[in-house]
């Protein structure tokens, strides 16, 4: 069995990770897991809006994401993971532990954007109607505004291929070119029916 690829989409909040994740899952036809999607599902399933959010809910969401990825990797399937891996040392160690159990070839996509754009996007998201109530956005922005203004994170120390994706003014062409680049790394042709 060949070693499967693990595509990791990382970046600060508002850097376009989720948009990129959705496009890649569809464009590459590879299953994927987003940490916030898992977090929100657990938040709702545990009725956290009424009973309060457990302190370790965020850590549990990361654990579920790694577990789910491991199940696919264990049978040789590639997988895409998307999250704000804001603690690079810890998250790199978690990926290395996953890689010890389920060997994979990493492709890391590091989303970045102008810091002022990130702050604007984050503030806009805070007031958007569709924003899940489980996120503590106000507290986060108060503590992390300077971090957002930096525009990007340090990459994870997981080896493999690192591709920086500037999403300040992303266009469809950027996504299309990225899909072609990743397909060449995966050594596969573009799935039929995708343009």
PDB file of C-alpha atoms in Angstrom:
ATOM      1  CA  UNK A   1       0.000   0.000   0.000  1.00  0.00           C
ATOM      2  CA  UNK A   2       1.332   3.445  -0.880  1.00  0.00           C
ATOM      3  CA  UNK A   3       1.639   6.086   1.815  1.00  0.00           C
ATOM      4  CA  UNK A   4      -1.421   8.378   1.641  1.00  0.00           C
ATOM      5  CA  UNK A   5      -1.231  12.153   1.673  1.00  0.00           C
ATOM      6  CA  UNK A   6      -2.516  14.309   4.504  1.00  0.00           C
ATOM      7  CA  UNK A   7      -3.396  17.823   3.366  1.00  0.00           C
ATOM      8  CA  UNK A   8      -3.309  20.275   6.273  1.00  0.00           C
ATOM      9  CA  UNK A   9      -4.948  23.683   5.842  1.00  0.00           C
ATOM     10  CA  UNK A  10      -3.665  26.076   8.497  1.00  0.00           C
ATOM     11  CA  UNK A  11      -3.848  29.813   9.092  1.00  0.00           C
ATOM     12  CA  UNK A  12      -5.139  32.545  11.335  1.00  0.00           C
ATOM     13  CA  UNK A  13      -8.888  33.060  11.765  1.00  0.00           C
ATOM     14  CA  UNK A  14     -10.271  34.909   8.748  1.00  0.00           C
ATOM     15  CA  UNK A  15      -7.437  33.813   6.461  1.00  0.00           C
ATOM     16  CA  UNK A  16      -9.707  31.842   4.125  1.00  0.00           C
ATOM     17  CA  UNK A  17      -9.077  28.329   5.453  1.00  0.00           C
ATOM     18  CA  UNK A  18     -12.687  27.194   5.410  1.00  0.00           C
ATOM     19  CA  UNK A  19     -13.336  28.532   1.902  1.00  0.00           C
ATOM     20  CA  UNK A  20     -10.188  26.801   0.659  1.00  0.00           C
ATOM     21  CA  UNK A  21     -11.156  23.607   2.533  1.00  0.00           C
ATOM     22  CA  UNK A  22     -14.582  23.449   0.889  1.00  0.00           C
ATOM     23  CA  UNK A  23     -13.139  24.059  -2.567  1.00  0.00           C
ATOM     24  CA  UNK A  24     -10.450  21.402  -2.134  1.00  0.00           C
ATOM     25  CA  UNK A  25     -12.807  18.754  -0.757  1.00  0.00           C
ATOM     26  CA  UNK A  26     -15.024  19.260  -3.818  1.00  0.00           C
ATOM     27  CA  UNK A  27     -12.278  19.863  -6.368  1.00  0.00           C
ATOM     28  CA  UNK A  28     -10.033  16.991  -5.271  1.00  0.00           C
ATOM     29  CA  UNK A  29     -12.871  14.689  -4.189  1.00  0.00           C
ATOM     30  CA  UNK A  30     -10.970  13.837  -1.009  1.00  0.00           C
ATOM     31  CA  UNK A  31     -12.753  13.565   2.349  1.00  0.00           C
ATOM     32  CA  UNK A  32     -11.971  16.222   4.895  1.00  0.00           C
ATOM     33  CA  UNK A  33     -12.599  17.299   8.460  1.00  0.00           C
ATOM     34  CA  UNK A  34     -12.727  20.858   9.775  1.00  0.00           C
ATOM     35  CA  UNK A  35     -12.008  21.404  13.456  1.00  0.00           C
ATOM     36  CA  UNK A  36     -14.688  24.095  13.804  1.00  0.00           C
ATOM     37  CA  UNK A  37     -17.293  21.823  12.218  1.00  0.00           C
ATOM     38  CA  UNK A  38     -16.493  19.115  14.759  1.00  0.00           C
ATOM     39  CA  UNK A  39     -16.456  21.656  17.607  1.00  0.00           C
ATOM     40  CA  UNK A  40     -19.854  23.063  16.612  1.00  0.00           C
ATOM     41  CA  UNK A  41     -21.348  19.567  16.264  1.00  0.00           C
ATOM     42  CA  UNK A  42     -20.114  18.579  19.734  1.00  0.00           C
ATOM     43  CA  UNK A  43     -21.302  21.905  21.188  1.00  0.00           C
ATOM     44  CA  UNK A  44     -24.810  21.297  19.853  1.00  0.00           C
ATOM     45  CA  UNK A  45     -24.909  17.573  20.704  1.00  0.00           C
ATOM     46  CA  UNK A  46     -23.846  18.282  24.289  1.00  0.00           C
ATOM     47  CA  UNK A  47     -26.421  21.103  24.582  1.00  0.00           C
ATOM     48  CA  UNK A  48     -23.667  23.506  25.601  1.00  0.00           C
ATOM     49  CA  UNK A  49     -25.882  26.525  24.913  1.00  0.00           C
ATOM     50  CA  UNK A  50     -27.954  25.479  27.948  1.00  0.00           C
ATOM     51  CA  UNK A  51     -25.505  23.522  30.088  1.00  0.00           C
ATOM     52  CA  UNK A  52     -22.316  25.480  29.419  1.00  0.00           C
ATOM     53  CA  UNK A  53     -19.301  24.589  27.357  1.00  0.00           C
ATOM     54  CA  UNK A  54     -16.812  22.141  28.890  1.00  0.00           C
ATOM     55  CA  UNK A  55     -13.302  23.575  29.164  1.00  0.00           C
ATOM     56  CA  UNK A  56     -11.826  20.786  27.056  1.00  0.00           C
ATOM     57  CA  UNK A  57     -14.349  20.925  24.206  1.00  0.00           C
ATOM     58  CA  UNK A  58     -11.822  22.519  21.837  1.00  0.00           C
ATOM     59  CA  UNK A  59      -9.201  19.893  22.659  1.00  0.00           C
ATOM     60  CA  UNK A  60     -11.819  17.186  22.167  1.00  0.00           C
ATOM     61  CA  UNK A  61     -12.593  18.574  18.699  1.00  0.00           C
ATOM     62  CA  UNK A  62      -8.910  18.313  17.744  1.00  0.00           C
ATOM     63  CA  UNK A  63      -8.834  14.756  19.118  1.00  0.00           C
ATOM     64  CA  UNK A  64     -11.883  13.746  17.071  1.00  0.00           C
ATOM     65  CA  UNK A  65     -10.361  15.298  13.962  1.00  0.00           C
ATOM     66  CA  UNK A  66      -7.093  13.369  14.390  1.00  0.00           C
ATOM     67  CA  UNK A  67      -8.988  10.147  15.151  1.00  0.00           C
ATOM     68  CA  UNK A  68     -11.144  10.515  12.024  1.00  0.00           C
ATOM     69  CA  UNK A  69      -8.102  11.265   9.868  1.00  0.00           C
ATOM     70  CA  UNK A  70      -6.304   8.246  11.307  1.00  0.00           C
ATOM     71  CA  UNK A  71      -9.143   5.946  10.295  1.00  0.00           C
ATOM     72  CA  UNK A  72      -8.854   7.032   6.661  1.00  0.00           C
ATOM     73  CA  UNK A  73      -5.050   7.035   6.651  1.00  0.00           C
ATOM     74  CA  UNK A  74      -5.027   3.523   8.133  1.00  0.00           C
ATOM     75  CA  UNK A  75      -6.648   2.184   4.958  1.00  0.00           C
ATOM     76  CA  UNK A  76      -4.444   4.206   2.620  1.00  0.00           C
ATOM     77  CA  UNK A  77      -6.920   7.016   1.916  1.00  0.00           C
ATOM     78  CA  UNK A  78      -5.833  10.655   1.651  1.00  0.00           C
ATOM     79  CA  UNK A  79      -7.580  13.192   3.855  1.00  0.00           C
ATOM     80  CA  UNK A  80      -7.813  16.965   4.273  1.00  0.00           C
ATOM     81  CA  UNK A  81      -7.769  18.620   7.721  1.00  0.00           C
ATOM     82  CA  UNK A  82      -8.579  22.291   8.314  1.00  0.00           C
ATOM     83  CA  UNK A  83      -8.057  24.266  11.509  1.00  0.00           C
ATOM     84  CA  UNK A  84      -6.379  27.212  13.166  1.00  0.00           C
ATOM     85  CA  UNK A  85      -3.339  25.312  14.437  1.00  0.00           C
ATOM     86  CA  UNK A  86      -2.365  28.298  16.573  1.00  0.00           C
ATOM     87  CA  UNK A  87       0.036  26.469  18.860  1.00  0.00           C
ATOM     88  CA  UNK A  88       2.601  25.198  16.329  1.00  0.00           C
ATOM     89  CA  UNK A  89       4.800  23.258  18.759  1.00  0.00           C
ATOM     90  CA  UNK A  90       1.877  21.336  20.278  1.00  0.00           C
ATOM     91  CA  UNK A  91       0.072  20.756  16.988  1.00  0.00           C
ATOM     92  CA  UNK A  92       3.281  19.680  15.210  1.00  0.00           C
ATOM     93  CA  UNK A  93       3.860  17.101  17.955  1.00  0.00           C
ATOM     94  CA  UNK A  94       0.275  15.861  17.562  1.00  0.00           C
ATOM     95  CA  UNK A  95       0.773  15.423  13.807  1.00  0.00           C
ATOM     96  CA  UNK A  96       4.057  13.580  14.335  1.00  0.00           C
ATOM     97  CA  UNK A  97       2.281  11.260  16.776  1.00  0.00           C
ATOM     98  CA  UNK A  98      -0.459  10.645  14.193  1.00  0.00           C
ATOM     99  CA  UNK A  99       2.210   9.994  11.553  1.00  0.00           C
ATOM    100  CA  UNK A 100       3.887   7.410  13.787  1.00  0.00           C
ATOM    101  CA  UNK A 101       0.628   5.454  13.981  1.00  0.00           C
ATOM    102  CA  UNK A 102      -0.537   6.060  10.428  1.00  0.00           C
ATOM    103  CA  UNK A 103       2.276   6.990   8.021  1.00  0.00           C
ATOM    104  CA  UNK A 104       1.386   9.822   5.657  1.00  0.00           C
ATOM    105  CA  UNK A 105       3.028  12.321   3.329  1.00  0.00           C
ATOM    106  CA  UNK A 106       2.078  15.850   4.453  1.00  0.00           C
ATOM    107  CA  UNK A 107       1.092  18.748   2.230  1.00  0.00           C
ATOM    108  CA  UNK A 108       0.677  21.893   4.321  1.00  0.00           C
ATOM    109  CA  UNK A 109      -1.290  24.834   2.960  1.00  0.00           C
ATOM    110  CA  UNK A 110      -0.588  27.932   5.040  1.00  0.00           C
ATOM    111  CA  UNK A 111      -3.217  30.606   4.444  1.00  0.00           C
ATOM    112  CA  UNK A 112      -2.183  34.206   4.995  1.00  0.00           C
ATOM    113  CA  UNK A 113      -3.587  37.660   4.284  1.00  0.00           C
ATOM    114  CA  UNK A 114      -2.926  41.286   5.088  1.00  0.00           C
ATOM    115  CA  UNK A 115      -3.371  41.728   8.851  1.00  0.00           C
ATOM    116  CA  UNK A 116      -5.879  44.566   8.542  1.00  0.00           C
ATOM    117  CA  UNK A 117      -7.939  42.428   6.168  1.00  0.00           C
ATOM    118  CA  UNK A 118      -7.909  39.595   8.735  1.00  0.00           C
ATOM    119  CA  UNK A 119      -9.175  41.919  11.477  1.00  0.00           C
ATOM    120  CA  UNK A 120     -11.942  43.225   9.183  1.00  0.00           C
ATOM    121  CA  UNK A 121     -12.972  39.690   8.220  1.00  0.00           C
ATOM    122  CA  UNK A 122     -12.977  38.546  11.847  1.00  0.00           C
ATOM    123  CA  UNK A 123     -15.081  41.495  13.019  1.00  0.00           C
ATOM    124  CA  UNK A 124     -17.510  40.924  10.134  1.00  0.00           C
ATOM    125  CA  UNK A 125     -17.802  37.250  10.988  1.00  0.00           C
ATOM    126  CA  UNK A 126     -18.552  38.075  14.644  1.00  0.00           C
ATOM    127  CA  UNK A 127     -21.726  39.885  13.661  1.00  0.00           C
ATOM    128  CA  UNK A 128     -22.801  37.600  10.824  1.00  0.00           C
ATOM    129  CA  UNK A 129     -26.144  35.889  11.200  1.00  0.00           C
ATOM    130  CA  UNK A 130     -24.772  32.410  10.488  1.00  0.00           C
ATOM    131  CA  UNK A 131     -21.966  32.498  13.068  1.00  0.00           C
ATOM    132  CA  UNK A 132     -22.272  29.592  15.516  1.00  0.00           C
ATOM    133  CA  UNK A 133     -22.884  30.724  19.093  1.00  0.00           C
ATOM    134  CA  UNK A 134     -20.269  28.313  20.453  1.00  0.00           C
ATOM    135  CA  UNK A 135     -17.391  30.571  19.436  1.00  0.00           C
ATOM    136  CA  UNK A 136     -16.069  33.066  21.975  1.00  0.00           C
ATOM    137  CA  UNK A 137     -15.197  35.635  19.326  1.00  0.00           C
ATOM    138  CA  UNK A 138     -15.274  38.786  21.460  1.00  0.00           C
ATOM    139  CA  UNK A 139     -12.881  37.378  24.063  1.00  0.00           C
ATOM    140  CA  UNK A 140     -10.643  35.955  21.341  1.00  0.00           C
ATOM    141  CA  UNK A 141     -10.285  39.209  19.384  1.00  0.00           C
ATOM    142  CA  UNK A 142      -9.562  41.171  22.562  1.00  0.00           C
ATOM    143  CA  UNK A 143      -6.648  38.843  23.325  1.00  0.00           C
ATOM    144  CA  UNK A 144      -5.423  38.229  19.774  1.00  0.00           C
ATOM    145  CA  UNK A 145      -5.882  41.382  17.665  1.00  0.00           C
ATOM    146  CA  UNK A 146      -2.081  41.869  17.428  1.00  0.00           C
ATOM    147  CA  UNK A 147      -1.682  38.281  16.347  1.00  0.00           C
ATOM    148  CA  UNK A 148      -4.167  38.785  13.508  1.00  0.00           C
ATOM    149  CA  UNK A 149      -2.362  41.925  12.391  1.00  0.00           C
ATOM    150  CA  UNK A 150       0.753  39.811  11.738  1.00  0.00           C
ATOM    151  CA  UNK A 151      -1.133  38.243   8.829  1.00  0.00           C
ATOM    152  CA  UNK A 152       0.191  34.701   9.111  1.00  0.00           C
ATOM    153  CA  UNK A 153       1.236  31.892  11.402  1.00  0.00           C
ATOM    154  CA  UNK A 154       4.472  30.005  11.570  1.00  0.00           C
ATOM    155  CA  UNK A 155       4.162  26.760   9.601  1.00  0.00           C
ATOM    156  CA  UNK A 156       3.852  23.457  11.410  1.00  0.00           C
ATOM    157  CA  UNK A 157       7.026  21.370  11.711  1.00  0.00           C
ATOM    158  CA  UNK A 158       5.662  18.285   9.985  1.00  0.00           C
ATOM    159  CA  UNK A 159       7.875  17.982   6.915  1.00  0.00           C
ATOM    160  CA  UNK A 160       6.503  17.412   3.454  1.00  0.00           C
ATOM    161  CA  UNK A 161       5.474  20.160   1.069  1.00  0.00           C
ATOM    162  CA  UNK A 162       4.627  23.669   2.297  1.00  0.00           C
ATOM    163  CA  UNK A 163       2.542  25.956   0.078  1.00  0.00           C
ATOM    164  CA  UNK A 164       1.728  29.492   1.224  1.00  0.00           C
ATOM    165  CA  UNK A 165      -1.627  30.755  -0.051  1.00  0.00           C
ATOM    166  CA  UNK A 166      -2.220  34.518   0.036  1.00  0.00           C
ATOM    167  CA  UNK A 167      -5.967  35.031   0.379  1.00  0.00           C
ATOM    168  CA  UNK A 168      -5.941  38.833   0.674  1.00  0.00           C
ATOM    169  CA  UNK A 169      -7.720  39.103  -2.677  1.00  0.00           C
ATOM    170  CA  UNK A 170      -8.197  35.491  -3.767  1.00  0.00           C
ATOM    171  CA  UNK A 171      -9.617  34.775  -7.162  1.00  0.00           C
ATOM    172  CA  UNK A 172     -11.027  31.575  -8.668  1.00  0.00           C
ATOM    173  CA  UNK A 173      -7.861  31.231 -10.762  1.00  0.00           C
ATOM    174  CA  UNK A 174      -5.770  30.897  -7.567  1.00  0.00           C
ATOM    175  CA  UNK A 175      -7.945  28.009  -6.354  1.00  0.00           C
ATOM    176  CA  UNK A 176      -7.875  26.310  -9.752  1.00  0.00           C
ATOM    177  CA  UNK A 177      -4.076  26.561  -9.949  1.00  0.00           C
ATOM    178  CA  UNK A 178      -3.758  25.241  -6.399  1.00  0.00           C
ATOM    179  CA  UNK A 179      -5.914  22.211  -7.228  1.00  0.00           C
ATOM    180  CA  UNK A 180      -3.709  21.445 -10.242  1.00  0.00           C
ATOM    181  CA  UNK A 181      -0.575  21.831  -8.098  1.00  0.00           C
ATOM    182  CA  UNK A 182      -1.919  19.506  -5.400  1.00  0.00           C
ATOM    183  CA  UNK A 183      -3.075  16.943  -7.948  1.00  0.00           C
ATOM    184  CA  UNK A 184       0.450  16.849  -9.336  1.00  0.00           C
ATOM    185  CA  UNK A 185       1.808  16.300  -5.801  1.00  0.00           C
ATOM    186  CA  UNK A 186      -0.739  13.524  -5.323  1.00  0.00           C
ATOM    187  CA  UNK A 187       0.325  12.177  -8.719  1.00  0.00           C
ATOM    188  CA  UNK A 188      -3.263  11.847  -9.925  1.00  0.00           C
ATOM    189  CA  UNK A 189      -5.342  13.353 -12.692  1.00  0.00           C
ATOM    190  CA  UNK A 190      -8.110  15.836 -12.054  1.00  0.00           C
ATOM    191  CA  UNK A 191     -11.393  13.981 -11.339  1.00  0.00           C
ATOM    192  CA  UNK A 192     -13.802  13.875 -14.297  1.00  0.00           C
ATOM    193  CA  UNK A 193     -16.539  16.477 -14.248  1.00  0.00           C
ATOM    194  CA  UNK A 194     -14.503  19.084 -12.320  1.00  0.00           C
ATOM    195  CA  UNK A 195     -13.482  22.214 -14.136  1.00  0.00           C
TER     196      UNK A 195
END
